[in-house]
Structure formats: structure tokens, C-alpha cells
């Protein structure tokens, strides 16, 4: 038998063994069934999911800073030419309808935070101006509302039931191309330490790219398990490491935003640090797992539970503590009044104690009491998480549109570390009274690890 005929015979034999029906020996199409069973497809599930995933576009007006226009002598010489000008920044993201009757849309804080204009576009092409009901930068969760009828919402799954290896699908609007679905699996759970804020990410290899932020991560039943949030990438594009906020966390934050307009966080009143090999040796520990207690606030839940400096927290509610960040995450993600079980190791012996998450007392002051040019903004002390690693200053919140702070480009979450070239460490150290000297108010501001000057 010729060699070519032999190869064809082997091909036909293999195909016949798989049960494929061939219409033509050389150009067989992919069969609709295998052994009488339909080929698997995600299309039926996606047909139910995609109408609930929306595109979000925002416009933010920011002051165009110019070192010449900020100079008082330049303004005196050139008059109105020195008036600060505005530019409009635009961005794209995604969102998920989670309540069709009330028009609630869940998305990321970084998609809509600080925006002056938010437009939500549905899959059917309808556009709606959205109202921002609440936003939490610490967890990167935001809730919008749109005045739309005939909406379709996604059912929400219990994200705590996810397992590494479960198949998931990401739906969003990457690069502004239009609605796109990508599939993959859960690569890891409980990821943290990826930046600022409180984190408990789902890691997935389903492609997540710029514009996917705020979109849906669903299981194969079409239920929402996460809100796509960020990627790890050396190039700016997807490399198979994406992160989503679990629905258990996102919906908990959403409920607080809808009820109070903000997230009311508590703490244990304890400061902890990672255990290095030298600390483990000094405390005679067998390993470096856990977080060592370095300070207990008097009258705090930790004080009431009997914790002491030098104790090692090994688990919270049965979940292992591997670092100080794990403790801060737990404090920031649990609701006020929650009872937690703390597993502690002290002088070689282990014990369990209980504590109740209590409200955090954070000092704050109206900016107008510091200086009239700061009216329309609130200055507050940093949280324990923001102070970690030596952070200092006061954080801005409630920046009102039309205020001098807003005109200078300041945003909620900005941290002021200096006023008139003087270091600012806390609200207690702010000058209160008739106002600060000088025709212009110079603030040293930290935003996203960058430092710049703002002039009011």
C-alpha cells in the first residue's frame, strides 16, 4: 500500500474510533455531537449573563497645573492669562447590574471615583446618566444607580464556596472594544499584599485587561462570584494573572454604602508586625508564622480579650494568620459588632480568646477651621493601614464640587503631608484659627505614591 494511502487509512481509523461521522474524507467539519452528546458551549450561559454587564464611561474635570500660572508675580504681570484652566479626563470601565428593580450597578471605585459625569451603557445600546450612591477606595468597590427599566440582574453566588480549579468566565469591555467574554479558572484564593487597602482577591487566568475593571466574574451557572478589579502585568496587558473582588466582600461593602453612604470600619485595637527569623529566635518561636503583637490600645477589644504584647496571633476565626497584613485585612473587612475568635500563642502555649470588632475613633476637622481656602473638605487622621510603614499626614474626604480644593485638582483620598512647606503629621498638629499666612496656600500632597504641590 502506498505511504499516502496508509496515512489516510490511519486517520480514518482514529476518527471512526472517536465516533465522528465523516461527510468527506479530506475536509470533515467539526461535528455537532460526540457519541450522540452535544458539544459543550458557554453560549447559553452567556446569553443570560451579558445583558447584566454594562459599559461605564466617565468624565472628570481637573485643573491643568502650570508652574508659571501658579506664580503670583506672573499673575500680576499677565492678569487673566494666569487663570487656571481645566482639562477633561475620560476613562472606560465596566459594571454589573445586581438589582434590576432599583437600578443598582456594582463596579470599582477606581472606575468612577472623583468623576463629574458617569454614563452607563447597556448591552442593548441604551445610555443613562448614573448617580454615585457610594464608593469605598479601601476595597475598590462603588455602587451606582441608573433610572432604567427592563434591566436584567445577575444572581449572586457564595464566593466562599469557590475552589482553586473551578472554571470561571470574565465579562467586560476591554480596551473599549465592546463587550467581551474570556474563560479560565480560579488560580488562587485569598490573595493580598498587592497594594493599599483591604484585600482578599480571587486570582484567575481568565483574561482581564484595561476596561474590564468593574466587570463580572461568573461561574458556569452564570452566577456572579467576583468583580474584576486589577491585573499583575509587566507589559500593561494580560499575562494570565488577574484579580477579582469576591462577591461576599463586594456585597457586604455595598450594603454599608447603601445604608450609611460609607463603610463603617472597626478594629481590634492592636498593632502587629511580621515575624522575622530574628524575632522568632528572640521569642523562642518554632517558626515565623503569624503576627506578633507590639502594642495594645487601652480599653480596646484586644485589651478586653486579654491580649498582651509579645503574643503571636496565629489564626482569626480559624483562618491562619501568615502576616501583619492578614490581621489588618480581617479588621477592615469585618462589620462592626462582629465576634471573632483569636488563636494566640504565648510562651509556647496556645489559647483561643474572643473579641468584638469595635468602631475606630479617628480625629477629623472641617477644612474651613484650618483655613478658609480649605472650606468644603474634611481633614482626618490616617487609618492604621495607611500609617503602616511610617505613613503620616492627614487624608482628604468629602471634597465638594466648586470648592477651592476641587478647583486645585484635589480628590478624596489625597494625603496632605505639608502645608506652607511645614510638615503635617496629624489633625492634632494642624493650625486652627484665623487662617494660614500667605496669599496662596501651598499643600504638599501624596497620591498613588507620587508627591506633588497643590496651590489654593
CSV table of N, CA and C in Angstrom, one decimal, residues 42 165-170 181-187 203-207 217-220 240:
chain,number,residue,atom,x,y,z
A,42,UNK,N,-20.5,27.6,26.1
A,42,UNK,CA,-20.8,28.6,27.2
A,42,UNK,C,-21.9,29.5,26.7
A,165,UNK,N,-9.3,25.8,40.9
A,165,UNK,CA,-9.6,24.9,39.8
A,165,UNK,C,-11.0,25.0,39.2
A,166,UNK,N,-11.9,25.8,39.9
A,166,UNK,CA,-13.2,26.0,39.4
A,166,UNK,C,-13.1,26.9,38.2
A,167,UNK,N,-13.9,26.5,37.2
A,167,UNK,CA,-14.0,27.3,35.9
A,167,UNK,C,-14.7,28.6,36.1
A,168,UNK,N,-14.3,29.7,35.6
A,168,UNK,CA,-14.9,31.0,35.6
A,168,UNK,C,-14.8,31.7,34.3
A,169,UNK,N,-15.7,32.7,34.1
A,169,UNK,CA,-15.7,33.5,32.9
A,169,UNK,C,-15.7,35.0,33.3
A,170,UNK,N,-14.9,35.8,32.7
A,170,UNK,CA,-14.8,37.2,32.9
A,170,UNK,C,-15.5,37.9,31.7
A,181,UNK,N,-16.1,38.3,26.4
A,181,UNK,CA,-16.1,37.2,27.4
A,181,UNK,C,-14.8,36.4,27.2
A,182,UNK,N,-14.2,36.1,28.4
A,182,UNK,CA,-13.0,35.3,28.4
A,182,UNK,C,-13.1,34.2,29.5
A,183,UNK,N,-12.6,33.1,29.2
A,183,UNK,CA,-12.7,32.0,30.2
A,183,UNK,C,-11.4,31.6,30.8
A,184,UNK,N,-11.5,30.9,32.0
A,184,UNK,CA,-10.3,30.4,32.6
A,184,UNK,C,-10.7,29.7,33.9
A,185,UNK,N,-9.9,29.7,34.9
A,185,UNK,CA,-10.2,29.0,36.1
A,185,UNK,C,-9.7,29.9,37.3
A,186,UNK,N,-10.1,29.5,38.5
A,186,UNK,CA,-9.6,30.1,39.7
A,186,UNK,C,-8.2,29.6,40.0
A,187,UNK,N,-7.3,30.5,40.0
A,187,UNK,CA,-5.9,30.1,40.1
A,187,UNK,C,-5.4,30.1,41.6
A,203,UNK,N,-7.8,35.1,42.4
A,203,UNK,CA,-6.9,35.1,41.3
A,203,UNK,C,-7.4,34.2,40.2
A,204,UNK,N,-7.3,34.7,39.0
A,204,UNK,CA,-7.8,33.9,37.8
A,204,UNK,C,-6.9,34.1,36.6
A,205,UNK,N,-6.9,33.1,35.7
A,205,UNK,CA,-6.2,33.3,34.5
A,205,UNK,C,-7.1,33.6,33.3
A,206,UNK,N,-8.4,33.8,33.6
A,206,UNK,CA,-9.3,34.4,32.6
A,206,UNK,C,-8.8,35.8,32.2
A,207,UNK,N,-8.7,36.1,31.0
A,207,UNK,CA,-8.1,37.3,30.5
A,207,UNK,C,-8.8,38.5,31.1
A,217,UNK,N,-17.2,38.5,37.1
A,217,UNK,CA,-16.5,37.2,37.1
A,217,UNK,C,-17.6,36.2,37.5
A,218,UNK,N,-18.0,35.3,36.6
A,218,UNK,CA,-19.1,34.4,36.9
A,218,UNK,C,-18.7,32.9,36.8
A,219,UNK,N,-19.5,32.1,37.5
A,219,UNK,CA,-19.2,30.6,37.4
A,219,UNK,C,-20.0,30.1,36.2
A,220,UNK,N,-19.9,28.8,36.0
A,220,UNK,CA,-20.5,28.2,34.8
A,220,UNK,C,-22.0,28.1,34.9
A,240,UNK,N,-2.2,36.5,32.2
A,240,UNK,CA,-2.8,35.3,32.9
A,240,UNK,C,-2.8,35.4,34.4
